[in-house]
Each structure stands twice: as structure tokens, then as C-alpha cells.
Coordinates of C-alpha atoms in Angstrom, one line a residue:
X1 CA 6.0 54.0 -49.3
X2 CA 4.8 50.9 -47.8
X3 CA 5.0 50.0 -44.1
X4 CA 6.5 46.5 -43.1
X5 CA 6.0 45.1 -39.8
X6 CA 7.9 43.6 -36.9
X7 CA 7.7 42.7 -33.1
X8 CA 10.7 45.1 -32.3
X9 CA 12.7 47.6 -34.3
X10 CA 16.2 48.2 -32.8
X11 CA 17.7 51.7 -33.8
X12 CA 21.3 51.5 -33.6
X13 CA 23.1 48.3 -33.9
X14 CA 26.5 49.0 -32.5
X15 CA 27.5 47.7 -29.1
X16 CA 24.5 47.7 -26.9
X17 CA 21.9 47.5 -30.3
X18 CA 23.6 44.6 -31.5
X19 CA 23.2 42.6 -28.0
X20 CA 19.6 43.7 -27.9
X21 CA 18.8 42.5 -31.5
X22 CA 20.9 39.0 -30.5
X23 CA 18.7 38.7 -27.3
X24 CA 15.1 39.8 -29.0
X25 CA 15.6 37.5 -31.8
X26 CA 16.9 34.6 -29.8
X27 CA 13.4 34.9 -27.8
X28 CA 11.4 34.5 -31.0
X29 CA 10.9 37.9 -31.8
X30 CA 10.7 39.4 -35.2
X31 CA 13.4 42.1 -35.0
X32 CA 14.3 44.8 -37.5
X33 CA 17.7 46.3 -36.6
X34 CA 18.3 49.8 -38.5
X35 CA 22.1 51.2 -38.3
X36 CA 23.1 54.3 -40.1
X37 CA 26.9 52.8 -40.7
X38 CA 28.3 49.3 -41.5
X39 CA 28.5 46.2 -39.2
X40 CA 31.2 47.3 -36.4
X41 CA 31.9 50.4 -37.5
X42 CA 34.3 52.9 -36.3
X43 CA 32.3 56.1 -36.1
X44 CA 31.2 55.7 -32.8
X45 CA 32.4 54.1 -29.6
X46 CA 32.7 50.4 -30.1
X47 CA 35.8 50.1 -31.8
X48 CA 39.5 50.1 -30.9
X49 CA 40.6 46.7 -30.5
X50 CA 40.1 46.4 -26.7
X51 CA 37.9 47.4 -23.5
X52 CA 38.7 46.8 -20.0
X53 CA 36.4 44.5 -18.5
X54 CA 36.5 44.1 -14.2
X55 CA 34.2 43.1 -11.5
X56 CA 35.7 45.3 -8.6
X57 CA 33.8 48.1 -9.8
X58 CA 35.0 51.7 -8.2
X59 CA 32.2 53.4 -10.0
X60 CA 29.8 51.6 -7.8
X61 CA 29.0 48.4 -6.0
X62 CA 25.5 48.3 -7.6
X63 CA 27.1 47.5 -11.1
X64 CA 28.6 44.2 -9.8
X65 CA 25.8 41.7 -10.4
X66 CA 25.2 43.0 -13.8
X67 CA 29.1 42.4 -14.4
X68 CA 28.7 38.8 -13.1
X69 CA 25.8 38.1 -15.7
X70 CA 27.9 40.0 -18.4
X71 CA 31.0 37.7 -18.0
X72 CA 28.8 35.1 -18.5
X73 CA 27.1 36.1 -21.4
X74 CA 30.4 37.0 -22.8
X75 CA 31.7 33.7 -22.8
X76 CA 28.5 32.2 -23.9
X77 CA 28.6 34.3 -27.1
X78 CA 32.3 33.4 -27.4
X79 CA 31.3 29.6 -27.2
X80 CA 28.6 29.7 -29.4
X81 CA 30.4 31.7 -32.3
X82 CA 34.0 30.3 -31.9
X83 CA 35.5 33.8 -31.4
X84 CA 37.9 34.9 -28.6
X85 CA 35.9 37.7 -26.7
X86 CA 37.4 38.1 -23.6
X87 CA 41.0 37.8 -22.6
X88 CA 41.5 37.2 -18.8
X89 CA 45.2 38.8 -18.4
X90 CA 44.4 40.1 -14.8
X91 CA 44.2 43.8 -13.7
X92 CA 45.4 46.2 -11.6
X93 CA 43.9 49.5 -10.1
X94 CA 46.6 51.9 -8.8
X95 CA 46.8 54.8 -7.0
X96 CA 47.4 55.9 -3.2
X97 CA 45.3 54.0 -1.0
X98 CA 42.5 56.9 -0.3
X99 CA 42.0 57.2 -4.5
X100 CA 38.8 56.6 -5.7
X101 CA 40.1 54.0 -8.2
X102 CA 41.6 52.0 -5.0
X103 CA 38.8 52.7 -2.3
X104 CA 35.9 52.0 -4.5
X105 CA 37.3 49.2 -6.3
X106 CA 38.3 47.5 -2.9
X107 CA 34.7 48.4 -1.4
X108 CA 32.9 46.8 -4.4
X109 CA 35.3 43.4 -3.9
X110 CA 34.5 43.3 -0.4
X111 CA 30.9 43.9 -0.5
X112 CA 30.4 41.1 -3.1
X113 CA 33.2 39.1 -1.8
X114 CA 35.1 39.2 -5.0
X115 CA 38.6 37.4 -5.3
X116 CA 41.3 40.0 -5.1
X117 CA 44.6 41.0 -3.5
X118 CA 46.1 44.4 -2.0
X119 CA 49.6 45.1 -3.5
X120 CA 52.0 47.6 -2.1
X121 CA 54.2 49.5 -4.6
X122 CA 57.4 46.9 -3.9
X123 CA 55.0 43.8 -5.0
X124 CA 53.7 45.6 -7.9
X125 CA 57.1 46.0 -9.1
X126 CA 58.2 42.5 -8.4
X127 CA 55.1 41.0 -10.2
X128 CA 55.0 43.2 -13.1
X129 CA 58.4 44.7 -13.9
X130 CA 56.9 47.0 -16.9
X131 CA 55.2 49.1 -14.1
X132 CA 56.9 51.7 -11.7
X133 CA 54.6 52.9 -8.7
X134 CA 55.7 55.5 -6.6
X135 CA 56.6 54.1 -3.0
X136 CA 53.0 55.4 -1.6
X137 CA 51.3 54.0 -4.6
X138 CA 49.4 50.8 -3.9
X139 CA 46.9 48.2 -6.1
X140 CA 44.1 46.3 -5.9
X141 CA 44.8 43.1 -8.1
X142 CA 41.8 41.3 -9.7
X143 CA 42.8 38.1 -11.5
X144 CA 39.4 37.9 -13.2
X145 CA 39.8 41.5 -14.5
X146 CA 41.0 41.5 -18.7
X147 CA 40.0 42.8 -21.7
X148 CA 37.3 42.0 -24.5
X149 CA 37.5 43.1 -28.3
X150 CA 34.5 45.3 -29.1
X151 CA 34.6 44.7 -32.9
X152 CA 34.5 40.9 -32.6
X153 CA 31.8 41.3 -29.9
X154 CA 29.7 43.3 -32.0
X155 CA 30.3 40.9 -34.8
X156 CA 29.4 37.8 -33.0
X157 CA 25.9 39.2 -31.6
X158 CA 25.2 40.4 -35.3
X159 CA 26.1 36.9 -36.2
X160 CA 23.8 35.1 -33.7
X161 CA 21.0 37.6 -34.3
X162 CA 20.9 37.2 -37.8
X163 CA 21.0 33.1 -37.1
X164 CA 18.2 34.0 -34.9
X165 CA 15.9 35.3 -37.5
X166 CA 16.5 39.1 -37.4
X167 CA 16.9 41.2 -40.4
X168 CA 19.3 44.0 -39.8
X169 CA 19.8 47.0 -42.4
X170 CA 23.1 48.6 -42.4
X171 CA 23.8 52.1 -44.1
X172 CA 20.1 53.1 -43.2
X173 CA 19.8 55.6 -41.3
X174 CA 16.6 56.7 -39.4
X175 CA 14.9 60.0 -40.1
X176 CA 11.7 60.0 -37.9
X177 CA 10.0 57.7 -35.4
X178 CA 6.5 58.1 -33.6
X179 CA 4.3 56.2 -31.6
X180 CA 1.1 55.4 -33.2
X181 CA -2.2 56.0 -31.2
X182 CA -4.4 53.7 -29.1
X183 CA -1.2 51.5 -28.1
X184 CA -0.7 50.1 -31.8
X185 CA 3.1 50.4 -31.5
X186 CA 5.4 52.7 -33.5
X187 CA 6.1 53.9 -37.1
X188 CA 9.9 54.3 -38.0
X189 CA 10.8 55.8 -41.1
X190 CA 14.3 55.8 -43.2
X191 CA 15.1 57.2 -46.8
X192 CA 14.6 53.3 -47.8
X193 CA 11.2 52.4 -46.3
X194 CA 8.6 52.7 -43.4
X195 CA 8.4 50.3 -40.6
X196 CA 5.8 49.6 -37.8
X197 CA 6.4 47.4 -34.8
X198 CA 5.0 46.8 -31.3
X199 CA 7.9 48.1 -29.5
X200 CA 11.1 50.1 -30.4
X201 CA 14.5 50.0 -28.6
X202 CA 16.5 53.2 -29.3
X203 CA 20.5 52.6 -28.6
X204 CA 21.7 55.9 -29.9
X205 CA 25.4 56.0 -28.8
X206 CA 26.7 59.3 -29.5
X207 CA 23.3 60.4 -31.1
X208 CA 21.7 60.3 -27.9
X209 CA 21.5 64.2 -27.5
X210 CA 19.2 64.4 -30.4
X211 CA 17.2 61.4 -30.5
X212 CA 16.7 61.1 -26.4
X213 CA 16.4 64.8 -25.9
X214 CA 13.0 64.4 -24.6
X215 CA 14.3 62.5 -21.6
X216 CA 15.8 65.6 -20.1
X217 CA 18.8 64.2 -19.3
X218 CA 21.7 66.6 -20.5
X219 CA 23.9 63.9 -22.4
X220 CA 27.4 65.3 -23.6
X221 CA 29.4 63.9 -25.8
X222 CA 33.1 63.9 -25.5
X223 CA 36.2 63.2 -27.9
X224 CA 38.5 60.7 -26.5
X225 CA 41.7 59.5 -28.1
X226 CA 43.4 55.9 -27.9
X227 CA 47.1 55.5 -28.4
X228 CA 49.3 52.6 -29.6
X229 CA 53.2 52.8 -28.4
X230 CA 55.9 50.3 -29.7
X231 CA 57.8 50.0 -26.3
X232 CA 61.3 50.9 -26.2
X233 CA 63.9 48.2 -25.6
X234 CA 65.6 45.0 -27.6
X235 CA 62.8 43.0 -26.2
X236 CA 60.0 45.1 -27.8
X237 CA 56.4 44.0 -27.0
X238 CA 57.4 40.8 -25.0
X239 CA 57.2 42.0 -21.6
X240 CA 53.7 43.4 -22.6
X241 CA 52.2 40.2 -23.5
X242 CA 48.8 39.1 -21.9
X243 CA 50.5 36.2 -19.6
X244 CA 53.0 39.0 -18.0
X245 CA 51.3 42.5 -18.2
X246 CA 47.5 43.2 -17.0
X247 CA 45.1 45.9 -17.8
X248 CA 45.4 48.9 -15.1
X249 CA 43.6 51.9 -14.4
X250 CA 46.1 54.3 -12.8
X251 CA 44.6 57.5 -10.7
X252 CA 47.1 60.0 -10.5
X253 CA 47.1 62.3 -7.6
X254 CA 45.4 65.5 -9.4
X255 CA 42.6 62.6 -10.3
X256 CA 43.6 62.1 -14.0
X257 CA 43.3 58.4 -14.8
X258 CA 45.5 56.8 -17.3
X259 CA 44.6 53.0 -18.3
X260 CA 46.0 50.6 -20.8
X261 CA 46.5 47.1 -22.0
X262 CA 48.7 44.4 -22.7
X263 CA 50.0 43.9 -26.4
X264 CA 47.3 41.8 -28.2
X265 CA 48.0 42.8 -32.1
X266 CA 51.5 40.9 -32.5
X267 CA 54.9 42.2 -32.4
X268 CA 54.3 45.3 -34.5
X269 CA 50.9 46.2 -32.5
X270 CA 52.3 47.7 -29.6
X271 CA 50.6 48.7 -26.4
X272 CA 47.5 50.4 -26.0
X273 CA 47.3 53.5 -23.4
X274 CA 44.7 56.1 -23.1
X275 CA 43.4 58.7 -20.6
X276 CA 40.0 58.0 -18.9
X277 CA 38.9 61.4 -19.9
X278 CA 40.7 63.7 -21.9
X279 CA 38.7 66.8 -21.1
X280 CA 38.6 68.1 -24.7
X281 CA 34.8 69.6 -24.2
X282 CA 31.9 68.4 -25.9
X283 CA 31.5 67.8 -29.6
X284 CA 28.7 66.0 -31.8
X285 CA 29.6 62.8 -34.0
X286 CA 29.6 65.4 -37.1
X287 CA 32.0 67.8 -35.5
X288 CA 34.0 65.6 -33.6
X289 CA 37.9 66.2 -34.7
X290 CA 39.0 63.0 -35.7
X291 CA 42.7 64.0 -36.0
X292 CA 45.3 63.3 -33.4
X293 CA 47.6 66.2 -33.2
X294 CA 51.4 66.0 -32.0
X295 CA 50.5 67.7 -28.6
X296 CA 48.1 65.1 -27.7
X297 CA 50.5 62.5 -28.3
X298 CA 53.3 64.4 -26.3
X299 CA 50.9 64.5 -23.4
X300 CA 49.7 61.0 -23.5
X301 CA 53.4 59.9 -23.7
X302 CA 54.5 62.1 -21.0
X303 CA 51.8 60.7 -18.6
X304 CA 52.4 56.9 -19.6
X305 CA 56.3 57.5 -19.3
X306 CA 55.5 58.3 -15.1
X307 CA 54.0 54.7 -14.8
X308 CA 55.4 52.6 -17.6
X309 CA 59.1 53.5 -18.4
X310 CA 59.9 51.5 -21.3
X311 CA 56.4 51.8 -22.9
X312 CA 55.9 55.4 -24.8
X313 CA 58.5 55.0 -27.7
X314 CA 57.2 55.4 -31.1
X315 CA 53.6 56.3 -31.8
X316 CA 52.4 53.3 -34.0
X317 CA 48.9 54.9 -34.2
X318 CA 46.1 56.8 -32.8
X319 CA 42.3 56.8 -33.0
X320 CA 39.4 58.9 -31.6
X321 CA 36.3 57.7 -30.2
X322 CA 33.6 59.4 -28.1
X323 CA 32.0 59.0 -24.8
X324 CA 28.4 59.8 -24.2
X325 CA 28.0 60.9 -20.7
X326 CA 25.4 62.0 -18.1
X327 CA 26.0 64.4 -15.2
X328 CA 26.5 61.5 -12.7
X329 CA 28.3 59.2 -15.3
X330 CA 25.6 56.6 -14.7
X331 CA 24.0 55.0 -17.5
X332 CA 20.2 55.6 -18.7
X333 CA 18.3 52.2 -19.1
X334 CA 14.6 52.5 -19.0
X335 CA 11.1 52.1 -20.5
X336 CA 10.8 55.7 -21.7
X337 CA 8.7 57.5 -19.3
X338 CA 6.6 59.2 -22.3
X339 CA 6.2 56.5 -24.8
X340 CA 4.7 53.0 -23.6
X341 CA 6.3 51.3 -26.5
X342 CA 9.6 52.7 -26.4
X343 CA 13.0 51.4 -24.4
X344 CA 16.2 53.5 -24.0
X345 CA 19.6 52.9 -23.5
X346 CA 22.4 55.4 -23.6
X347 CA 24.9 57.9 -21.5
X348 CA 27.2 54.9 -21.0
X349 CA 29.6 57.5 -19.9
X350 CA 33.0 55.8 -21.0
X351 CA 32.7 52.3 -18.8
X352 CA 29.8 50.8 -20.6
X353 CA 31.1 48.5 -23.1
X354 CA 31.9 45.5 -20.3
X355 CA 28.0 45.6 -19.8
X356 CA 27.0 45.0 -23.7
X357 CA 25.7 41.5 -23.4
X358 CA 23.7 41.9 -20.0
X359 CA 22.7 45.4 -21.3
X360 CA 21.1 43.4 -24.6
X361 CA 19.5 40.9 -22.1
X362 CA 17.9 43.7 -20.2
X363 CA 16.6 45.4 -23.2
X364 CA 15.0 42.4 -24.6
X365 CA 13.5 41.7 -21.1
X366 CA 11.8 45.5 -21.1
X367 CA 10.8 45.8 -24.4
X368 CA 9.1 41.9 -24.3
X369 CA 8.1 41.7 -20.7
X370 CA 7.7 45.4 -19.5
X371 CA 10.1 44.7 -16.8
X372 CA 13.4 43.2 -16.1
X373 CA 14.8 40.7 -13.5
X374 CA 18.2 42.7 -13.3
X375 CA 18.7 45.7 -11.1
X376 CA 18.6 49.0 -12.9
X377 CA 17.2 51.4 -10.8
X378 CA 20.2 53.3 -10.9
X379 CA 19.7 54.1 -14.5
X380 CA 16.5 55.6 -14.2
X381 CA 16.3 58.8 -16.6
X382 CA 14.0 60.6 -13.9
X383 CA 16.5 60.2 -11.1
X384 CA 18.1 63.2 -9.3
X385 CA 21.0 64.7 -11.5
X386 CA 23.9 66.7 -10.3
X387 CA 23.8 70.2 -11.8
X388 CA 26.6 71.8 -13.3

């Protein structure tokens, strides 16, 4: 089995890996990308037609500068490929004033001087008749929020990576990798061949518990479900079109969060809703239940109906995906502390896709320069983590 050599091998060509391959190749590196499935596949966490993007970030103010750069790179990638990637339909973070979704978003908006408005329940109903908040609920309105299309984003990054000279091999799962002695780089093996490179970038998605076990981070893979419902009434999806219905994250009083999107898939496409976390317990990519069950549909419809009375009509479709979470829900992005030639990115905890292009830029910098200009201290795998 002969070895073929590259500057950088990227293990996993999903959301983060495709972006890394793109940015590495754009900098002139000889890049090999290895992916166990096909391009822009639906077996991991980068599918489902839409992902929320927002900058007033309740998960923490430290994320905001990365989001500002990510927006720039999404739009740059869209311009380079002629694809629609980001749809700026605006967004609402809804809940009681003290909820994390509202208070955290407001803190980030104020800290970074992001344009926003605070709306009371009456104003929410006036501007967005599809929504029905309780009298004591409020929302932070962010005009720059919206959605991105994950499959199109991955496809665009793959297109640009290949155009810049990257070699991407699909349907070729990695069987093993090792760091070579004396700082000579890495060797990666698949059933089809053996490859060497100066650097390895690992973007494992839901395969992180196995591939990144030596980090000591207890990654947990969680099954999630996305639902598309046909709105009730003669007007169908018209009130839910992107020019009149925003993305939203709605925190209920018990901490349950429902999120949703405008109707972007035509008259028969419905509107998408989901729980931020469904608390189904952990799984693996091999054991995840990809069947959506009637009781799950009923629970989702009941929660959606509390907030969007005309939405949960007939179920049009539902698909599963996976979150790969860390104990504190912050990412892991770093040079591997145990291997000088390895960079890792994982544990995106259900809120990572909006960062895809900037994570690609970060990974390229870490692999080629040994450091990054971006603030990633929060994502150090050696940080203290909460215990169960």
C-alpha cells in the first residue's frame, strides 16, 4: 500500500471540514479531504435545509467577534459561488425578560453595540401576526439575524476547495491515523490507501467520542428531530414567508426552547420547527433512531401551537440529526495538546453551524501557522468542565 503525501489532511468533510479544506487550499496548501459519506450528506449534523444565524448571542458575548467574521465569510462564499447561502429575514429571541434567551441576547447586543430592539408582547403580535406571546413575554429583535442553508454552504465550500486544488475523497472512511516520529507529520490509513501529511485536521462531528477520546472531553451525541408543518388556513404558507415571518428562539417558562424558521421551500414546503434539545438521551451515529414517532410529532405540535396558533397543521416531513455536545456547551477548537501535528474541531453542541466559515479560517491558521488571530481561548479542551 503506497503512501501519498500532502501538506494537510482533513478528516471529515462536513460543515467544518469542508470549510477547513476550502481555506487551506485557498492558502496554497496541498490538501486531502477524507469523508466516510458523500458530499453534503444527511448522516450527520449539516443537513435539514436551514440553520439559524444571529449575532446577539445569548450563549456568551465571547462568540460575537467570531459571528461578525462568519457573516463576512458566508457572504464572500455566496458571491464567489453564486449560491444563496444566507437569508437575512430577521430574528426574535423570545421569553420572559429574565430568561437566558432574552437576557443573554440583550447582554451581548449591548456589549458589542449590535443593532437591536426590545419588543413587548403587543408589539410582537402587531409586527408578526403569526406569533402569539403571553402578556408578560418580550423579545429581542435583531434585524441581521436570519438563516443559512447548510447543504448549499457545504456544497459551496467543497466547490471552492476543489477549485483551489484540494483533493476530496468521498465514501472513504478513515480506519486509523498516527503521528510520525521526529516531527515528520502524520499517516492516515483508509481501506483504499495510506496518506501522509505535515498536518492533520480532525473535524469528526458525531464521531468525536471515538476519534477525540484522548482529549479527555466527555462528548455526548444527542438525537434531535426537525419538523415541517403545513400552516392551517386558506393563506397557507403566505404569512410565514421570509419577508414577514422571522426566525425565532422561544424559551418557555420551564426552560424548554422551541425554534423555527420562515417558509423557504415553496407553497408545499411548510414551516420548520424543532426543540433546541429534546432530551432523548445519548446515542451514537450507528445506533441513532432515524425514525420519527407519532408521540414526538404530537409533542412538537403541542409546543409549537402555544406560540404559533396557525402553524401546527399537517406534518409534512420530519428528519433526525445529531448534536455533539460538551458539558458546558462550548466548542472544542485547538491544536491537539498531545500531538504537535494535529488540530481538532468538535463538540459544537447544537449551535455551531453559524460559525462554519470562520471555523474553517481558524483551522487553516492553526494548521499552517500554529496559531490564530481569532479569540478561541473559550474552546480549549483543557479548560475546567462542569461535572455531571
